[in-house]
Tab-separated table of N, CA, C and O in Angstrom:
chain	number	residue	atom	x	y	z
R	211	UNK	N	-4.069	-19.535	-23.572
R	211	UNK	CA	-5.078	-20.116	-22.666
R	211	UNK	C	-5.632	-19.002	-21.740
R	211	UNK	O	-5.920	-19.379	-20.590
R	212	UNK	N	-5.722	-17.892	-22.179
R	212	UNK	CA	-6.122	-16.804	-21.411
R	212	UNK	C	-7.618	-17.090	-20.800
R	212	UNK	O	-8.565	-17.335	-21.652
R	213	UNK	N	-7.833	-16.915	-19.530
R	213	UNK	CA	-9.094	-17.161	-18.924
R	213	UNK	C	-9.622	-18.542	-18.830
R	213	UNK	O	-10.723	-18.723	-18.595
R	214	UNK	N	-8.709	-19.529	-19.025
R	214	UNK	CA	-9.131	-21.073	-19.080
R	214	UNK	C	-9.804	-21.337	-17.666
R	214	UNK	O	-10.760	-22.179	-17.703
R	215	UNK	N	-9.504	-20.724	-16.601
R	215	UNK	CA	-10.061	-20.972	-15.289
R	215	UNK	C	-10.993	-19.853	-14.847
R	215	UNK	O	-11.162	-19.659	-13.574
R	216	UNK	N	-11.545	-19.083	-15.741
R	216	UNK	CA	-12.286	-17.854	-15.417
R	216	UNK	C	-13.361	-18.065	-14.364
R	216	UNK	O	-13.745	-17.186	-13.659
R	217	UNK	N	-13.992	-19.326	-14.422
R	217	UNK	CA	-15.158	-19.559	-13.439
R	217	UNK	C	-14.576	-19.593	-12.033
R	217	UNK	O	-15.478	-19.562	-11.085
R	218	UNK	N	-13.321	-19.669	-11.812
R	218	UNK	CA	-12.738	-19.753	-10.442
R	218	UNK	C	-12.084	-18.477	-10.115
R	218	UNK	O	-11.212	-18.402	-9.194
R	219	UNK	N	-12.211	-17.338	-10.832
R	219	UNK	CA	-11.503	-16.145	-10.736
R	219	UNK	C	-11.720	-15.535	-9.235
R	219	UNK	O	-10.728	-15.098	-8.555
R	220	UNK	N	-12.926	-15.602	-8.784
R	220	UNK	CA	-13.210	-14.955	-7.449
R	220	UNK	C	-12.481	-15.848	-6.317
R	220	UNK	O	-11.909	-15.322	-5.411
R	221	UNK	N	-12.497	-17.130	-6.369
R	221	UNK	CA	-11.875	-18.038	-5.521
R	221	UNK	C	-10.348	-17.777	-5.513
R	221	UNK	O	-9.693	-17.717	-4.479
R	222	UNK	N	-9.837	-17.752	-6.644
R	222	UNK	CA	-8.442	-17.481	-6.881
R	222	UNK	C	-7.895	-16.110	-6.206
R	222	UNK	O	-6.937	-16.204	-5.456
R	223	UNK	N	-8.753	-15.094	-6.425
R	223	UNK	CA	-8.483	-13.786	-5.708
R	223	UNK	C	-8.612	-13.883	-4.211
R	223	UNK	O	-7.771	-13.310	-3.601
R	224	UNK	N	-9.559	-14.671	-3.750
R	224	UNK	CA	-9.706	-14.778	-2.295
R	224	UNK	C	-8.515	-15.487	-1.673
R	224	UNK	O	-7.934	-15.033	-0.719
R	225	UNK	N	-8.060	-16.604	-2.298
R	225	UNK	CA	-6.958	-17.354	-1.796
R	225	UNK	C	-5.656	-16.528	-2.001
R	225	UNK	O	-4.895	-16.464	-0.895
R	226	UNK	N	-5.518	-15.805	-3.084
R	226	UNK	CA	-4.312	-15.024	-3.262
R	226	UNK	C	-4.315	-13.809	-2.267
R	226	UNK	O	-3.260	-13.442	-1.599
R	227	UNK	N	-5.471	-13.240	-1.878
R	227	UNK	CA	-5.463	-12.185	-0.861
R	227	UNK	C	-5.157	-12.693	0.512
R	227	UNK	O	-4.363	-12.134	1.180
R	228	UNK	N	-5.666	-13.796	0.872
R	228	UNK	CA	-5.328	-14.412	2.143
R	228	UNK	C	-3.812	-14.738	2.285
R	228	UNK	O	-3.140	-14.307	3.182
R	229	UNK	N	-3.204	-15.332	1.262
R	229	UNK	CA	-1.860	-15.762	1.250
R	229	UNK	C	-0.957	-14.503	1.346
R	229	UNK	O	-0.046	-14.367	2.192
R	230	UNK	N	-1.071	-13.493	0.390
R	230	UNK	CA	-0.310	-12.392	0.276
R	230	UNK	C	-0.428	-11.517	1.584
R	230	UNK	O	0.470	-10.863	1.969
R	231	UNK	N	-1.679	-11.459	2.195
R	231	UNK	CA	-1.833	-10.677	3.256
R	231	UNK	C	-1.178	-11.183	4.404
R	231	UNK	O	-0.420	-10.516	5.296
R	232	UNK	N	-1.071	-12.535	4.631
R	232	UNK	CA	-0.476	-13.233	5.723
R	232	UNK	C	1.159	-13.226	5.578
R	232	UNK	O	1.876	-13.108	6.472
R	233	UNK	N	1.593	-13.463	4.349
R	233	UNK	CA	2.915	-13.518	4.111
R	233	UNK	C	3.758	-12.174	3.820
R	233	UNK	O	4.909	-12.052	4.143
R	234	UNK	N	3.040	-11.344	3.112
R	234	UNK	CA	3.752	-10.098	2.702
R	234	UNK	C	3.087	-8.815	3.336
R	234	UNK	O	3.763	-8.174	4.207
R	235	UNK	N	1.872	-8.511	2.933
R	235	UNK	CA	1.371	-7.192	3.279
R	235	UNK	C	1.219	-7.011	4.881
R	235	UNK	O	1.709	-5.943	5.441
R	236	UNK	N	0.660	-7.920	5.569
R	236	UNK	CA	0.477	-7.825	6.948
R	236	UNK	C	1.788	-7.674	7.690
R	236	UNK	O	2.104	-6.720	8.393
R	237	UNK	N	2.676	-8.612	7.550
R	237	UNK	CA	3.996	-8.556	8.202
R	237	UNK	C	4.840	-7.246	7.846
R	237	UNK	O	5.432	-6.677	8.650
R	238	UNK	N	4.813	-6.969	6.525
R	238	UNK	CA	5.584	-5.770	6.191
R	238	UNK	C	5.107	-4.587	6.795
R	238	UNK	O	5.772	-3.501	7.225
R	239	UNK	N	3.756	-4.508	6.962
R	239	UNK	CA	3.066	-3.373	7.468
R	239	UNK	C	3.241	-3.389	9.030
R	239	UNK	O	3.593	-2.255	9.661
R	240	UNK	N	3.070	-4.424	9.762
R	240	UNK	CA	3.223	-4.447	11.129
R	240	UNK	C	4.613	-4.733	11.715
R	240	UNK	O	4.861	-4.191	12.798
R	241	UNK	N	5.335	-5.514	11.135
R	241	UNK	CA	6.729	-5.976	11.743
R	241	UNK	C	7.725	-6.066	10.511
R	241	UNK	O	8.254	-7.117	10.217
R	242	UNK	N	8.101	-4.900	9.965
R	242	UNK	CA	8.862	-4.930	8.664
R	242	UNK	C	10.158	-5.596	8.982
R	242	UNK	O	10.650	-6.380	8.010
R	243	UNK	N	10.893	-5.299	9.948
R	243	UNK	CA	12.190	-5.829	10.254
R	243	UNK	C	12.189	-7.380	10.551
R	243	UNK	O	13.020	-8.052	10.114
R	244	UNK	N	11.210	-7.761	11.184
R	244	UNK	CA	10.970	-9.245	11.450
R	244	UNK	C	10.765	-9.946	10.136
R	244	UNK	O	11.295	-10.955	9.860
R	245	UNK	N	9.901	-9.321	9.307
R	245	UNK	CA	9.605	-9.855	7.968
R	245	UNK	C	10.896	-9.989	7.198
R	245	UNK	O	11.162	-11.104	6.575
R	246	UNK	N	11.738	-8.935	7.187
R	246	UNK	CA	12.918	-8.917	6.458
R	246	UNK	C	13.911	-10.073	6.955
R	246	UNK	O	14.571	-10.758	6.118
R	247	UNK	N	13.922	-10.302	8.221
R	247	UNK	CA	14.812	-11.502	8.764
R	247	UNK	C	14.230	-12.780	8.310
R	247	UNK	O	15.021	-13.737	7.914
R	248	UNK	N	12.880	-12.884	8.255
R	248	UNK	CA	12.191	-14.170	7.694
R	248	UNK	C	12.793	-14.458	6.276
R	248	UNK	O	12.985	-15.591	5.878
R	249	UNK	N	12.999	-13.355	5.573
R	249	UNK	CA	13.317	-13.504	4.078
R	249	UNK	C	14.768	-13.281	3.943
R	249	UNK	O	15.344	-12.863	2.813
R	250	UNK	N	15.567	-13.537	5.048
R	250	UNK	CA	17.065	-13.585	5.103
R	250	UNK	C	17.818	-12.371	4.860
R	250	UNK	O	18.974	-12.463	4.523
R	251	UNK	N	17.207	-11.243	5.122
R	251	UNK	CA	17.902	-9.952	5.257
R	251	UNK	C	18.566	-9.907	6.520
R	251	UNK	O	18.110	-10.412	7.591
R	252	UNK	N	19.826	-9.439	6.488
R	252	UNK	CA	20.551	-9.304	7.760
R	252	UNK	C	20.501	-7.846	8.180
R	252	UNK	O	20.994	-7.007	7.546
R	253	UNK	N	19.696	-7.743	9.243
R	253	UNK	CA	19.377	-6.337	9.795
R	253	UNK	C	20.178	-6.122	10.984
R	253	UNK	O	20.265	-6.918	11.828
R	254	UNK	N	20.945	-5.045	11.065
R	254	UNK	CA	20.984	-3.851	10.166
R	254	UNK	C	22.062	-3.883	9.091
R	254	UNK	O	22.206	-2.906	8.445
R	255	UNK	N	22.802	-4.959	8.994
R	255	UNK	CA	23.944	-4.942	8.080
R	255	UNK	C	23.633	-4.632	6.686
R	255	UNK	O	24.265	-3.929	5.913
R	256	UNK	N	22.366	-5.181	6.241
R	256	UNK	CA	21.908	-5.057	4.830
R	256	UNK	C	21.201	-3.707	4.691
R	256	UNK	O	19.925	-3.604	4.857
R	257	UNK	N	21.957	-2.649	4.460
R	257	UNK	CA	21.268	-1.394	4.245
R	257	UNK	C	20.526	-1.285	3.077
R	257	UNK	O	19.673	-0.398	2.834
R	258	UNK	N	20.776	-2.318	2.116
R	258	UNK	CA	19.975	-2.393	0.899
R	258	UNK	C	18.510	-2.759	1.194
R	258	UNK	O	17.652	-2.489	0.295
R	259	UNK	N	18.138	-3.041	2.403
R	259	UNK	CA	16.732	-3.433	2.755
R	259	UNK	C	16.052	-2.156	2.556
R	259	UNK	O	14.809	-2.120	2.106
R	260	UNK	N	16.507	-0.903	2.985
R	260	UNK	CA	15.750	0.380	2.899
R	260	UNK	C	15.516	0.623	1.489
R	260	UNK	O	14.415	1.158	1.024
R	261	UNK	N	16.441	0.312	0.659
R	261	UNK	CA	16.334	0.520	-0.815
R	261	UNK	C	15.179	-0.261	-1.336
R	261	UNK	O	14.344	0.159	-2.145
R	262	UNK	N	15.271	-1.546	-0.966
R	262	UNK	CA	14.235	-2.523	-1.430
R	262	UNK	C	12.835	-2.033	-1.031
R	262	UNK	O	11.903	-2.089	-1.853
R	263	UNK	N	12.644	-1.768	0.266
R	263	UNK	CA	11.363	-1.276	0.726
R	263	UNK	C	10.868	-0.105	-0.042
R	263	UNK	O	9.696	0.167	-0.411
R	264	UNK	N	11.867	0.851	-0.293
R	264	UNK	CA	11.560	2.016	-1.009
R	264	UNK	C	11.096	1.759	-2.417
R	264	UNK	O	10.167	2.368	-2.875
R	265	UNK	N	11.766	0.803	-3.067
R	265	UNK	CA	11.408	0.353	-4.450
R	265	UNK	C	10.002	-0.248	-4.484
R	265	UNK	O	9.247	-0.036	-5.357
R	266	UNK	N	9.837	-1.157	-3.499
R	266	UNK	CA	8.347	-1.703	-3.344
R	266	UNK	C	7.376	-0.664	-3.218
R	266	UNK	O	6.308	-0.744	-3.935
R	267	UNK	N	7.526	0.335	-2.309
R	267	UNK	CA	6.578	1.369	-2.042
R	267	UNK	C	6.408	2.162	-3.308
R	267	UNK	O	5.323	2.480	-3.744
R	268	UNK	N	7.581	2.526	-3.952
R	268	UNK	CA	7.478	3.302	-5.168
R	268	UNK	C	6.582	2.570	-6.232
R	268	UNK	O	5.911	3.268	-7.024
R	269	UNK	N	6.808	1.305	-6.314
R	269	UNK	CA	6.049	0.454	-7.339
R	269	UNK	C	4.541	0.696	-7.139
R	269	UNK	O	3.814	0.798	-8.049
R	270	UNK	N	4.217	0.530	-5.930
R	270	UNK	CA	2.668	0.600	-5.530
R	270	UNK	C	2.162	2.057	-5.769
R	270	UNK	O	1.032	2.268	-6.148
R	271	UNK	N	3.042	3.048	-5.573
R	271	UNK	CA	2.546	4.435	-5.776
R	271	UNK	C	2.486	4.701	-7.239
R	271	UNK	O	1.481	5.362	-7.739
R	272	UNK	N	3.359	4.121	-8.027
R	272	UNK	CA	3.218	4.155	-9.490
R	272	UNK	C	1.930	3.510	-9.959
R	272	UNK	O	1.269	4.003	-10.972
R	273	UNK	N	1.506	2.506	-9.315
R	273	UNK	CA	0.234	1.767	-9.751
R	273	UNK	C	-0.958	2.789	-9.504
R	273	UNK	O	-1.854	2.885	-10.323
R	274	UNK	N	-0.892	3.344	-8.325
R	274	UNK	CA	-1.931	4.332	-7.910
R	274	UNK	C	-1.896	5.490	-8.901
R	274	UNK	O	-2.890	5.938	-9.368
R	275	UNK	N	-0.652	6.035	-9.277
R	275	UNK	CA	-0.609	7.071	-10.211
R	275	UNK	C	-1.300	6.765	-11.568
R	275	UNK	O	-2.016	7.423	-12.236
R	276	UNK	N	-0.922	5.451	-12.027
R	276	UNK	CA	-1.609	5.016	-13.260
R	276	UNK	C	-3.171	4.920	-13.251
R	276	UNK	O	-3.784	5.331	-14.144
R	277	UNK	N	-3.619	4.501	-12.057
R	277	UNK	CA	-5.141	4.504	-11.915
R	277	UNK	C	-5.644	5.776	-11.969
R	277	UNK	O	-6.642	6.186	-12.567
R	278	UNK	N	-4.978	6.765	-11.282
R	278	UNK	CA	-5.548	8.138	-11.303
R	278	UNK	C	-5.424	8.836	-12.649
R	278	UNK	O	-6.348	9.559	-13.130
R	279	UNK	N	-4.309	8.506	-13.403
R	279	UNK	CA	-4.224	9.089	-14.721
R	279	UNK	C	-5.211	8.533	-15.749
R	279	UNK	O	-5.820	9.310	-16.429
R	280	UNK	N	-5.482	7.257	-15.591
R	280	UNK	CA	-6.471	6.576	-16.547
R	280	UNK	C	-7.899	7.196	-16.178
R	280	UNK	O	-8.657	7.540	-17.020
R	281	UNK	N	-8.145	7.295	-14.882
R	281	UNK	CA	-9.510	7.793	-14.510
R	281	UNK	C	-9.564	9.356	-14.872
R	281	UNK	O	-10.677	9.734	-15.300
R	282	UNK	N	-8.542	10.120	-14.691
R	282	UNK	CA	-8.534	11.495	-15.110
R	282	UNK	C	-8.777	11.659	-16.594
R	282	UNK	O	-9.537	12.678	-17.014
R	283	UNK	N	-8.170	10.860	-17.367
R	283	UNK	CA	-8.183	11.171	-18.884
R	283	UNK	C	-9.395	10.458	-19.483
R	283	UNK	O	-9.959	10.999	-20.484
R	284	UNK	N	-9.896	9.336	-19.010
R	284	UNK	CA	-10.961	8.575	-19.604
R	284	UNK	C	-12.222	8.495	-18.806
R	284	UNK	O	-13.267	8.204	-19.299
R	285	UNK	N	-12.054	8.780	-17.456
R	285	UNK	CA	-13.291	8.530	-16.659
R	285	UNK	C	-13.358	7.075	-16.195
R	285	UNK	O	-14.154	6.741	-15.340
R	286	UNK	N	-12.667	6.155	-16.849
R	286	UNK	CA	-12.745	4.820	-16.586
R	286	UNK	C	-12.233	4.374	-15.169
R	286	UNK	O	-11.187	4.877	-14.810
R	287	UNK	N	-12.998	3.723	-14.439
R	287	UNK	CA	-12.608	3.202	-13.130
R	287	UNK	C	-12.570	4.379	-12.069
R	287	UNK	O	-11.861	4.274	-11.050
R	288	UNK	N	-13.181	5.430	-12.315
R	288	UNK	CA	-13.124	6.663	-11.529
R	288	UNK	C	-13.472	6.327	-10.051
R	288	UNK	O	-12.843	6.842	-9.103
R	289	UNK	N	-14.591	5.670	-9.832
R	289	UNK	CA	-15.116	5.395	-8.413
R	289	UNK	C	-14.024	4.598	-7.762
R	289	UNK	O	-13.767	4.725	-6.555
R	290	UNK	N	-13.604	3.506	-8.470
R	290	UNK	CA	-12.556	2.578	-7.823
R	290	UNK	C	-11.256	3.335	-7.453
R	290	UNK	O	-10.743	3.138	-6.365
R	291	UNK	N	-10.874	4.271	-8.300
R	291	UNK	CA	-9.741	5.051	-8.140
R	291	UNK	C	-9.891	5.874	-6.817
R	291	UNK	O	-9.009	5.963	-6.052
R	292	UNK	N	-11.092	6.519	-6.651
R	292	UNK	CA	-11.327	7.220	-5.424
R	292	UNK	C	-11.378	6.375	-4.213
R	292	UNK	O	-10.917	6.756	-3.074
R	293	UNK	N	-11.887	5.151	-4.359
R	293	UNK	CA	-11.781	4.221	-3.247
R	293	UNK	C	-10.368	3.821	-2.918
R	293	UNK	O	-10.067	3.822	-1.678
R	294	UNK	N	-9.491	3.707	-3.881
R	294	UNK	CA	-8.166	3.425	-3.620
R	294	UNK	C	-7.469	4.621	-2.946
R	294	UNK	O	-6.714	4.521	-1.907
R	295	UNK	N	-7.760	5.858	-3.419
R	295	UNK	CA	-7.256	7.070	-2.802
R	295	UNK	C	-7.652	7.062	-1.274
R	295	UNK	O	-6.829	7.542	-0.456
R	296	UNK	N	-8.889	6.939	-1.035
R	296	UNK	CA	-9.345	6.850	0.317
R	296	UNK	C	-8.559	5.776	1.202
R	296	UNK	O	-8.160	6.153	2.386
R	297	UNK	N	-8.355	4.715	0.578
R	297	UNK	CA	-7.608	3.633	1.364
R	297	UNK	C	-6.243	4.017	1.556
R	297	UNK	O	-5.643	3.838	2.713
R	298	UNK	N	-5.531	4.598	0.580
R	298	UNK	CA	-4.239	5.203	0.795
R	298	UNK	C	-4.140	6.225	1.801
R	298	UNK	O	-3.235	6.153	2.692
R	299	UNK	N	-5.022	7.190	1.783
R	299	UNK	CA	-5.095	8.302	2.726
R	299	UNK	C	-5.235	7.688	4.199
R	299	UNK	O	-4.437	8.094	5.040
R	300	UNK	N	-6.173	6.924	4.295
R	300	UNK	CA	-6.413	6.318	5.629
R	300	UNK	C	-5.282	5.455	6.201
R	300	UNK	O	-4.864	5.785	7.413
R	301	UNK	N	-4.676	4.727	5.386
R	301	UNK	CA	-3.615	3.845	5.956
R	301	UNK	C	-2.408	4.719	6.156
R	301	UNK	O	-1.573	4.461	7.134
R	302	UNK	N	-2.160	5.635	5.343
R	302	UNK	CA	-1.081	6.378	5.409
R	302	UNK	C	-1.089	7.295	6.751
R	302	UNK	O	-0.055	7.698	7.453
R	303	UNK	N	-2.321	7.790	7.061
R	303	UNK	CA	-2.443	8.525	8.318
R	303	UNK	C	-2.110	7.600	9.532
R	303	UNK	O	-1.468	8.033	10.396
R	304	UNK	N	-2.592	6.331	9.470
R	304	UNK	CA	-2.272	5.465	10.566
R	304	UNK	C	-0.768	5.237	10.610
R	304	UNK	O	-0.143	5.318	11.782
R	305	UNK	N	-0.122	5.010	9.529
R	305	UNK	CA	1.295	4.751	9.473
R	305	UNK	C	2.119	5.893	10.137
R	305	UNK	O	2.957	5.767	10.902
R	306	UNK	N	1.685	7.133	9.701
R	306	UNK	CA	2.397	8.330	10.233
R	306	UNK	C	2.153	8.621	11.767
R	306	UNK	O	3.078	9.133	12.334
R	307	UNK	N	0.892	8.482	12.107
R	307	UNK	CA	0.585	8.566	13.545
R	307	UNK	C	1.350	7.581	14.382
R	307	UNK	O	1.921	7.947	15.420
R	308	UNK	N	1.410	6.231	13.830
R	308	UNK	CA	2.062	5.280	14.481
R	308	UNK	C	3.711	5.645	14.711
R	308	UNK	O	4.225	5.587	15.774
R	309	UNK	N	4.277	6.109	13.598
R	309	UNK	CA	5.580	6.572	13.592
R	309	UNK	C	5.772	7.767	14.674
R	309	UNK	O	6.812	7.820	15.353
R	310	UNK	N	4.887	8.685	14.558
R	310	UNK	CA	4.970	9.794	15.554
R	310	UNK	C	4.917	9.364	17.075
R	310	UNK	O	5.632	9.893	17.829
R	311	UNK	N	4.007	8.552	17.272
R	311	UNK	CA	3.748	8.043	18.624
R	311	UNK	C	5.061	7.397	19.162
R	311	UNK	O	5.585	7.497	20.259
R	312	UNK	N	5.695	6.588	18.180
R	312	UNK	CA	6.884	5.836	18.613
R	312	UNK	C	8.114	6.768	18.531
R	312	UNK	O	9.143	6.323	18.953
R	313	UNK	N	8.005	7.939	18.006
R	313	UNK	CA	9.095	8.896	17.823
R	313	UNK	C	10.148	8.269	17.010
R	313	UNK	O	11.430	8.330	17.534
R	314	UNK	N	9.944	7.654	15.924
R	314	UNK	CA	10.888	7.105	15.112
R	314	UNK	C	11.017	7.666	13.632
R	314	UNK	O	11.578	7.025	12.729
R	315	UNK	N	10.486	8.789	13.532
R	315	UNK	CA	10.446	9.465	12.271
R	315	UNK	C	10.819	10.913	12.431
R	315	UNK	O	10.490	11.540	13.437
R	316	UNK	N	11.274	11.580	11.360
R	316	UNK	CA	11.640	13.001	11.340
R	316	UNK	C	10.226	13.799	11.263
R	316	UNK	O	9.191	13.213	10.935
R	317	UNK	N	10.340	15.026	11.712
R	317	UNK	CA	9.128	15.725	11.825
R	317	UNK	C	8.487	16.029	10.422
R	317	UNK	O	7.169	16.029	10.379
R	318	UNK	N	9.238	15.911	9.398
R	318	UNK	CA	8.515	15.858	8.080
R	318	UNK	C	7.623	14.833	7.705
R	318	UNK	O	6.597	14.959	7.120
R	319	UNK	N	7.910	13.616	8.260
R	319	UNK	CA	6.968	12.487	8.253
R	319	UNK	C	5.828	12.747	9.054
R	319	UNK	O	4.669	12.382	8.630
R	320	UNK	N	6.008	13.264	10.289
R	320	UNK	CA	4.812	13.523	11.079
R	320	UNK	C	3.881	14.608	10.476
R	320	UNK	O	2.635	14.465	10.596
R	321	UNK	N	4.522	15.549	9.736
R	321	UNK	CA	3.792	16.508	9.036
R	321	UNK	C	2.829	15.968	7.991
R	321	UNK	O	1.798	16.519	7.575
R	322	UNK	N	3.253	14.803	7.440
R	322	UNK	CA	2.497	14.096	6.497
R	322	UNK	C	1.085	13.642	6.997
R	322	UNK	O	0.118	13.290	6.119
R	323	UNK	N	0.920	13.563	8.306
R	323	UNK	CA	-0.385	13.310	8.856
R	323	UNK	C	-1.509	14.292	8.252
R	323	UNK	O	-2.516	13.793	7.869
R	324	UNK	N	-1.048	15.542	8.302
R	324	UNK	CA	-2.047	16.576	7.801
R	324	UNK	C	-2.223	16.446	6.274
R	324	UNK	O	-3.344	16.589	5.715
R	325	UNK	N	-1.100	16.098	5.652
R	325	UNK	CA	-1.185	15.991	4.154
R	325	UNK	C	-2.162	14.869	3.714
R	325	UNK	O	-2.994	14.971	2.877
R	326	UNK	N	-1.966	13.697	4.467
R	326	UNK	CA	-2.795	12.605	4.128
R	326	UNK	C	-4.320	12.768	4.558
R	326	UNK	O	-5.169	12.283	3.857
R	327	UNK	N	-4.408	13.503	5.596
R	327	UNK	CA	-5.746	13.743	6.204
R	327	UNK	C	-6.398	14.647	5.128
R	327	UNK	O	-7.624	14.480	4.753
R	328	UNK	N	-5.698	15.665	4.581
R	328	UNK	CA	-6.194	16.555	3.485
R	328	UNK	C	-6.576	15.839	2.320
R	328	UNK	O	-7.579	16.015	1.614
R	329	UNK	N	-5.677	14.833	1.829
R	329	UNK	CA	-5.998	14.089	0.683
R	329	UNK	C	-7.347	13.347	0.915
R	329	UNK	O	-8.242	13.131	-0.090
R	330	UNK	N	-7.481	12.728	2.081
R	330	UNK	CA	-8.652	11.943	2.377
R	330	UNK	C	-9.975	12.937	2.260
R	330	UNK	O	-10.827	12.476	1.678
R	331	UNK	N	-9.813	14.048	2.866
R	331	UNK	CA	-11.000	15.001	2.816
R	331	UNK	C	-11.258	15.424	1.340
R	331	UNK	O	-12.444	15.471	1.000
R	332	UNK	N	-10.210	15.823	0.692
R	332	UNK	CA	-10.448	16.101	-0.768
R	332	UNK	C	-11.038	15.047	-1.566
R	332	UNK	O	-11.854	15.238	-2.480
R	333	UNK	N	-10.526	13.762	-1.309
R	333	UNK	CA	-11.124	12.499	-2.126
R	333	UNK	C	-12.596	12.407	-1.764
R	333	UNK	O	-13.426	12.122	-2.688
R	334	UNK	N	-12.918	12.770	-0.526
R	334	UNK	CA	-14.325	12.771	-0.157
R	334	UNK	C	-15.102	13.827	-0.780
R	334	UNK	O	-16.407	13.607	-1.334
R	335	UNK	N	-14.645	14.962	-0.839
R	335	UNK	CA	-15.326	16.126	-1.407
R	335	UNK	C	-15.490	15.929	-3.014
R	335	UNK	O	-16.418	16.439	-3.473
R	336	UNK	N	-14.582	15.374	-3.644
R	336	UNK	CA	-14.519	15.120	-5.100
R	336	UNK	C	-15.072	13.786	-5.426
R	336	UNK	O	-15.111	13.489	-6.662
R	337	UNK	N	-15.398	12.988	-4.470
R	337	UNK	CA	-15.951	11.540	-4.806
R	337	UNK	C	-16.945	11.655	-5.884
R	337	UNK	O	-18.035	12.392	-5.746
R	338	UNK	N	-16.909	10.830	-6.930
R	338	UNK	CA	-17.964	10.853	-7.961
R	338	UNK	C	-19.145	10.113	-7.540
R	338	UNK	O	-19.121	9.044	-6.770
R	339	UNK	N	-20.281	10.715	-7.791
R	339	UNK	CA	-21.612	10.215	-7.408
R	339	UNK	C	-22.306	9.984	-8.785
R	339	UNK	O	-22.383	10.693	-9.662
R	340	UNK	N	-22.747	8.633	-8.752
R	340	UNK	CA	-23.581	8.263	-10.003
R	340	UNK	C	-24.774	9.074	-10.222
R	340	UNK	O	-25.504	9.444	-9.232
R	341	UNK	N	-25.103	9.368	-11.404
R	341	UNK	CA	-26.178	10.362	-11.614
R	341	UNK	C	-27.369	9.699	-12.368
R	341	UNK	O	-27.277	8.827	-12.969
């Protein structure tokens, strides 16, 4: 029954976006340990929480990698892929500045501010322009 509700695809995505932003993305981004407690992690006893967050982050990085590979090899979705790269670069700069201000990360993470800023600049320089 693939696509049986296709006429409601945009509404579905809007509702899904609101729910997952409020329940997952927003809290994990802003208050990760509080979110963990909501989902019954015992912090700091559950050191597996760091492994869980790492795997989640790794999964999303692999999605971005797949988008980049597809666009690089076929050209398909290239503009969207660059938009994703700009989003990644921008948010990661914010995350690393935030950690630096709070002094809760090693210097190697603070150095990534430059790396992600550079990625953003390169993504802008190589951004595909319709001809």
